[in-house]
Amino acid sequence: MLESLITSKTRIRILVKFFINVANNGYLRGLAEELNESTNSIRKELNNLLEAGYLEREAIQNKIIYKANTKHPLFTILQKIVRQHIGLDAMVEMILQRIGSVAKVVIIGDYANGNDSGTIEVILVGDALDIEYIDQLGVKIENEIKRKVIFFLTDAHNGEGLVIYEAT
């Protein structure tokens, strides 16, 4: 979906990095290494996104640190688009429709850090979750979002990762 709207794969990867989790940030060389791209292509995309107001930058010691501009009027819309692009919304919807006793859904690993690696690690927090059923559901989710999903079940969460659903 996002590839038809934004033709630059580098820009998509940078948007995923910063908008999947607002706690994510990065600097030019670190992003170039992480995304396996040249510093020139990363610099060009960072400047374009900065100029449009989607990113903020801050000088810390000798590095310019970039992060999502949460005050931008389109921030929540961009975050929703990125999460739909990854398939997080569809995954949560499928989990909640079929397993009603989930208290929290937490993303850990690469995706919590904004890296579209192809494998989403998910912690499901709840009481008496059926592992066999969740494994079957995992296959359906993988077919839907075109990414591998690994589930971890627990009855408590230590606060680590990106919480994408929490029962009220």
PDB file of C-alpha atoms in Angstrom:
ATOM      1  CA  MET A   1       0.000   0.000   0.000  1.00  0.00           C
ATOM      2  CA  LEU A   2       2.621   2.540   1.059  1.00  0.00           C
ATOM      3  CA  GLU A   3       4.925   1.596  -1.832  1.00  0.00           C
ATOM      4  CA  SER A   4       2.378   2.851  -4.371  1.00  0.00           C
ATOM      5  CA  LEU A   5       2.103   6.202  -2.571  1.00  0.00           C
ATOM      6  CA  ILE A   6       5.792   6.717  -1.734  1.00  0.00           C
ATOM      7  CA  THR A   7       8.206   5.441  -4.380  1.00  0.00           C
ATOM      8  CA  SER A   8      11.395   5.848  -2.321  1.00  0.00           C
ATOM      9  CA  LYS A   9      12.108   2.645  -0.389  1.00  0.00           C
ATOM     10  CA  THR A  10      14.590   4.571   1.767  1.00  0.00           C
ATOM     11  CA  ARG A  11      11.928   7.109   2.727  1.00  0.00           C
ATOM     12  CA  ILE A  12       9.498   4.319   3.636  1.00  0.00           C
ATOM     13  CA  ARG A  13      12.113   2.649   5.829  1.00  0.00           C
ATOM     14  CA  ILE A  14      12.865   5.957   7.588  1.00  0.00           C
ATOM     15  CA  LEU A  15       9.145   6.604   8.133  1.00  0.00           C
ATOM     16  CA  VAL A  16       8.756   3.103   9.608  1.00  0.00           C
ATOM     17  CA  LYS A  17      11.773   3.700  11.858  1.00  0.00           C
ATOM     18  CA  PHE A  18      10.458   6.922  13.351  1.00  0.00           C
ATOM     19  CA  PHE A  19       6.668   6.545  13.198  1.00  0.00           C
ATOM     20  CA  ILE A  20       6.120   2.984  14.400  1.00  0.00           C
ATOM     21  CA  ASN A  21       7.396   3.989  17.856  1.00  0.00           C
ATOM     22  CA  VAL A  22       7.851   7.632  18.906  1.00  0.00           C
ATOM     23  CA  ALA A  23      10.671   6.622  21.244  1.00  0.00           C
ATOM     24  CA  ASN A  24      12.845   5.737  18.226  1.00  0.00           C
ATOM     25  CA  ASN A  25      15.495   8.163  17.095  1.00  0.00           C
ATOM     26  CA  GLY A  26      18.674   8.017  15.066  1.00  0.00           C
ATOM     27  CA  TYR A  27      21.601   9.868  13.581  1.00  0.00           C
ATOM     28  CA  LEU A  28      22.864   9.910   9.993  1.00  0.00           C
ATOM     29  CA  ARG A  29      25.638   7.304  10.118  1.00  0.00           C
ATOM     30  CA  GLY A  30      23.719   5.029  12.483  1.00  0.00           C
ATOM     31  CA  LEU A  31      20.688   5.080  10.189  1.00  0.00           C
ATOM     32  CA  ALA A  32      22.879   4.423   7.145  1.00  0.00           C
ATOM     33  CA  GLU A  33      24.369   1.344   8.827  1.00  0.00           C
ATOM     34  CA  GLU A  34      21.038   0.147  10.230  1.00  0.00           C
ATOM     35  CA  LEU A  35      19.198   0.517   6.920  1.00  0.00           C
ATOM     36  CA  ASN A  36      22.202  -0.607   4.853  1.00  0.00           C
ATOM     37  CA  GLU A  37      22.046   2.527   2.702  1.00  0.00           C
ATOM     38  CA  SER A  38      24.540   5.219   1.736  1.00  0.00           C
ATOM     39  CA  THR A  39      24.811   8.266   3.975  1.00  0.00           C
ATOM     40  CA  ASN A  40      23.941  10.466   0.968  1.00  0.00           C
ATOM     41  CA  SER A  41      20.589   8.752   0.349  1.00  0.00           C
ATOM     42  CA  ILE A  42      19.764   8.838   4.076  1.00  0.00           C
ATOM     43  CA  ARG A  43      20.783  12.531   4.300  1.00  0.00           C
ATOM     44  CA  LYS A  44      18.588  13.401   1.303  1.00  0.00           C
ATOM     45  CA  GLU A  45      15.513  11.681   2.783  1.00  0.00           C
ATOM     46  CA  LEU A  46      16.117  13.078   6.287  1.00  0.00           C
ATOM     47  CA  ASN A  47      16.380  16.592   4.829  1.00  0.00           C
ATOM     48  CA  ASN A  48      13.169  16.125   2.810  1.00  0.00           C
ATOM     49  CA  LEU A  49      11.245  14.848   5.851  1.00  0.00           C
ATOM     50  CA  LEU A  50      12.743  17.556   8.064  1.00  0.00           C
ATOM     51  CA  GLU A  51      11.821  20.265   5.555  1.00  0.00           C
ATOM     52  CA  ALA A  52       8.241  18.949   5.424  1.00  0.00           C
ATOM     53  CA  GLY A  53       8.098  19.125   9.232  1.00  0.00           C
ATOM     54  CA  TYR A  54       7.633  15.381   9.802  1.00  0.00           C
ATOM     55  CA  LEU A  55      10.930  15.053  11.682  1.00  0.00           C
ATOM     56  CA  GLU A  56      12.712  17.082  14.335  1.00  0.00           C
ATOM     57  CA  ARG A  57      16.437  17.259  14.884  1.00  0.00           C
ATOM     58  CA  GLU A  58      18.490  17.981  17.957  1.00  0.00           C
ATOM     59  CA  ALA A  59      22.240  18.410  18.366  1.00  0.00           C
ATOM     60  CA  ILE A  60      23.575  16.175  21.138  1.00  0.00           C
ATOM     61  CA  GLN A  61      27.350  16.364  21.608  1.00  0.00           C
ATOM     62  CA  ASN A  62      28.732  15.962  18.077  1.00  0.00           C
ATOM     63  CA  LYS A  63      25.696  14.213  16.573  1.00  0.00           C
ATOM     64  CA  ILE A  64      22.463  15.436  15.035  1.00  0.00           C
ATOM     65  CA  ILE A  65      19.695  13.171  16.374  1.00  0.00           C
ATOM     66  CA  TYR A  66      16.472  12.835  14.338  1.00  0.00           C
ATOM     67  CA  LYS A  67      13.075  11.790  15.659  1.00  0.00           C
ATOM     68  CA  ALA A  68       9.401  12.041  14.684  1.00  0.00           C
ATOM     69  CA  ASN A  69       7.760  15.427  15.170  1.00  0.00           C
ATOM     70  CA  THR A  70       4.832  14.492  17.407  1.00  0.00           C
ATOM     71  CA  LYS A  71       3.450  18.041  17.154  1.00  0.00           C
ATOM     72  CA  HIS A  72       2.997  17.863  13.378  1.00  0.00           C
ATOM     73  CA  PRO A  73      -0.727  17.926  12.442  1.00  0.00           C
ATOM     74  CA  LEU A  74      -0.328  14.731  10.388  1.00  0.00           C
ATOM     75  CA  PHE A  75       1.667  12.802  13.014  1.00  0.00           C
ATOM     76  CA  THR A  76      -1.167  10.506  14.144  1.00  0.00           C
ATOM     77  CA  ILE A  77      -2.244   9.921  10.550  1.00  0.00           C
ATOM     78  CA  LEU A  78       1.300   9.023   9.467  1.00  0.00           C
ATOM     79  CA  GLN A  79       1.696   6.732  12.460  1.00  0.00           C
ATOM     80  CA  LYS A  80      -1.554   4.977  11.570  1.00  0.00           C
ATOM     81  CA  ILE A  81      -0.487   4.622   7.917  1.00  0.00           C
ATOM     82  CA  VAL A  82       2.875   3.129   8.950  1.00  0.00           C
ATOM     83  CA  ARG A  83       1.210   0.692  11.355  1.00  0.00           C
ATOM     84  CA  GLN A  84      -1.259  -0.352   8.649  1.00  0.00           C
ATOM     85  CA  HIS A  85       1.622  -0.755   6.187  1.00  0.00           C
ATOM     86  CA  ILE A  86       3.353  -3.137   8.611  1.00  0.00           C
ATOM     87  CA  GLY A  87       0.064  -4.901   9.378  1.00  0.00           C
ATOM     88  CA  LEU A  88      -0.083  -4.196  13.112  1.00  0.00           C
ATOM     89  CA  ASP A  89      -3.699  -2.984  13.035  1.00  0.00           C
ATOM     90  CA  ALA A  90      -4.889  -6.076  11.152  1.00  0.00           C
ATOM     91  CA  MET A  91      -2.945  -8.319  13.524  1.00  0.00           C
ATOM     92  CA  VAL A  92      -4.461  -6.761  16.656  1.00  0.00           C
ATOM     93  CA  GLU A  93      -7.941  -6.931  15.148  1.00  0.00           C
ATOM     94  CA  MET A  94      -7.567 -10.632  14.342  1.00  0.00           C
ATOM     95  CA  ILE A  95      -6.187 -11.376  17.819  1.00  0.00           C
ATOM     96  CA  LEU A  96      -9.002  -9.563  19.608  1.00  0.00           C
ATOM     97  CA  GLN A  97     -11.757 -11.059  17.433  1.00  0.00           C
ATOM     98  CA  ARG A  98     -10.637 -14.589  18.108  1.00  0.00           C
ATOM     99  CA  ILE A  99      -9.042 -14.422  21.571  1.00  0.00           C
ATOM    100  CA  GLY A 100     -11.132 -12.238  23.834  1.00  0.00           C
ATOM    101  CA  SER A 101      -9.100 -12.519  27.045  1.00  0.00           C
ATOM    102  CA  VAL A 102      -6.024 -10.592  25.879  1.00  0.00           C
ATOM    103  CA  ALA A 103      -5.111  -7.751  28.255  1.00  0.00           C
ATOM    104  CA  LYS A 104      -2.188  -6.359  26.258  1.00  0.00           C
ATOM    105  CA  VAL A 105      -0.469  -6.778  22.909  1.00  0.00           C
ATOM    106  CA  VAL A 106       3.179  -5.691  22.892  1.00  0.00           C
ATOM    107  CA  ILE A 107       5.614  -5.598  19.984  1.00  0.00           C
ATOM    108  CA  ILE A 108       9.260  -6.331  20.835  1.00  0.00           C
ATOM    109  CA  GLY A 109      12.436  -6.797  18.813  1.00  0.00           C
ATOM    110  CA  ASP A 110      13.097  -5.248  15.415  1.00  0.00           C
ATOM    111  CA  TYR A 111       9.652  -3.760  14.866  1.00  0.00           C
ATOM    112  CA  ALA A 112       9.608  -2.020  18.246  1.00  0.00           C
ATOM    113  CA  ASN A 113      12.865  -0.397  17.103  1.00  0.00           C
ATOM    114  CA  GLY A 114      11.415   0.552  13.720  1.00  0.00           C
ATOM    115  CA  ASN A 115      13.178  -2.080  11.593  1.00  0.00           C
ATOM    116  CA  ASP A 116      10.980  -3.795   9.009  1.00  0.00           C
ATOM    117  CA  SER A 117      12.860  -7.106   9.233  1.00  0.00           C
ATOM    118  CA  GLY A 118       9.980  -9.371   8.208  1.00  0.00           C
ATOM    119  CA  THR A 119       9.556 -11.060  11.608  1.00  0.00           C
ATOM    120  CA  ILE A 120       7.247  -9.458  14.171  1.00  0.00           C
ATOM    121  CA  GLU A 121       7.729 -10.586  17.767  1.00  0.00           C
ATOM    122  CA  VAL A 122       4.557 -10.198  19.824  1.00  0.00           C
ATOM    123  CA  ILE A 123       3.945 -10.600  23.535  1.00  0.00           C
ATOM    124  CA  LEU A 124       0.344 -11.475  24.391  1.00  0.00           C
ATOM    125  CA  VAL A 125      -0.538 -10.725  27.996  1.00  0.00           C
ATOM    126  CA  GLY A 126      -3.588 -12.446  29.448  1.00  0.00           C
ATOM    127  CA  ASP A 127      -4.954 -15.272  31.537  1.00  0.00           C
ATOM    128  CA  ALA A 128      -5.349 -18.828  30.217  1.00  0.00           C
ATOM    129  CA  LEU A 129      -4.297 -18.122  26.615  1.00  0.00           C
ATOM    130  CA  ASP A 130      -4.505 -21.202  24.376  1.00  0.00           C
ATOM    131  CA  ILE A 131      -1.086 -21.683  22.740  1.00  0.00           C
ATOM    132  CA  GLU A 132      -2.325 -24.160  20.102  1.00  0.00           C
ATOM    133  CA  TYR A 133      -5.081 -21.813  18.970  1.00  0.00           C
ATOM    134  CA  ILE A 134      -2.686 -18.870  18.938  1.00  0.00           C
ATOM    135  CA  ASP A 135      -0.274 -20.840  16.713  1.00  0.00           C
ATOM    136  CA  GLN A 136      -3.125 -21.476  14.252  1.00  0.00           C
ATOM    137  CA  LEU A 137      -4.066 -17.817  14.403  1.00  0.00           C
ATOM    138  CA  GLY A 138      -0.425 -16.898  13.776  1.00  0.00           C
ATOM    139  CA  VAL A 139      -0.511 -18.657  10.400  1.00  0.00           C
ATOM    140  CA  LYS A 140      -3.676 -16.766   9.426  1.00  0.00           C
ATOM    141  CA  ILE A 141      -2.125 -13.457  10.521  1.00  0.00           C
ATOM    142  CA  GLU A 142       1.063 -14.194   8.560  1.00  0.00           C
ATOM    143  CA  ASN A 143      -0.982 -14.816   5.417  1.00  0.00           C
ATOM    144  CA  GLU A 144      -2.901 -11.572   5.996  1.00  0.00           C
ATOM    145  CA  ILE A 145       0.021  -9.214   6.708  1.00  0.00           C
ATOM    146  CA  LYS A 146       2.752 -11.013   4.685  1.00  0.00           C
ATOM    147  CA  ARG A 147       5.198 -11.060   7.612  1.00  0.00           C
ATOM    148  CA  LYS A 148       6.283 -13.811  10.006  1.00  0.00           C
ATOM    149  CA  VAL A 149       4.783 -13.497  13.499  1.00  0.00           C
ATOM    150  CA  ILE A 150       6.215 -15.066  16.651  1.00  0.00           C
ATOM    151  CA  PHE A 151       4.019 -15.035  19.767  1.00  0.00           C
ATOM    152  CA  PHE A 152       5.158 -15.110  23.371  1.00  0.00           C
ATOM    153  CA  LEU A 153       2.504 -15.675  26.038  1.00  0.00           C
ATOM    154  CA  THR A 154       2.630 -14.328  29.578  1.00  0.00           C
ATOM    155  CA  ASP A 155       0.347 -13.246  32.374  1.00  0.00           C
ATOM    156  CA  ALA A 156       2.410 -10.127  33.188  1.00  0.00           C
ATOM    157  CA  HIS A 157       4.393  -7.559  31.200  1.00  0.00           C
ATOM    158  CA  ASN A 158       7.647  -5.917  32.328  1.00  0.00           C
ATOM    159  CA  GLY A 159       7.083  -2.675  30.381  1.00  0.00           C
ATOM    160  CA  GLU A 160       9.562  -3.468  27.598  1.00  0.00           C
ATOM    161  CA  GLY A 161       8.526  -2.969  23.966  1.00  0.00           C
ATOM    162  CA  LEU A 162       5.814  -1.088  22.103  1.00  0.00           C
ATOM    163  CA  VAL A 163       2.308  -1.507  23.523  1.00  0.00           C
ATOM    164  CA  ILE A 164      -0.137  -1.496  20.591  1.00  0.00           C
ATOM    165  CA  TYR A 165      -3.216  -2.624  22.502  1.00  0.00           C
ATOM    166  CA  GLU A 166      -4.221  -2.461  26.142  1.00  0.00           C
ATOM    167  CA  ALA A 167      -7.630  -3.476  27.519  1.00  0.00           C
ATOM    168  CA  THR A 168      -9.357  -0.746  29.454  1.00  0.00           C
TER     169      THR A 168
END
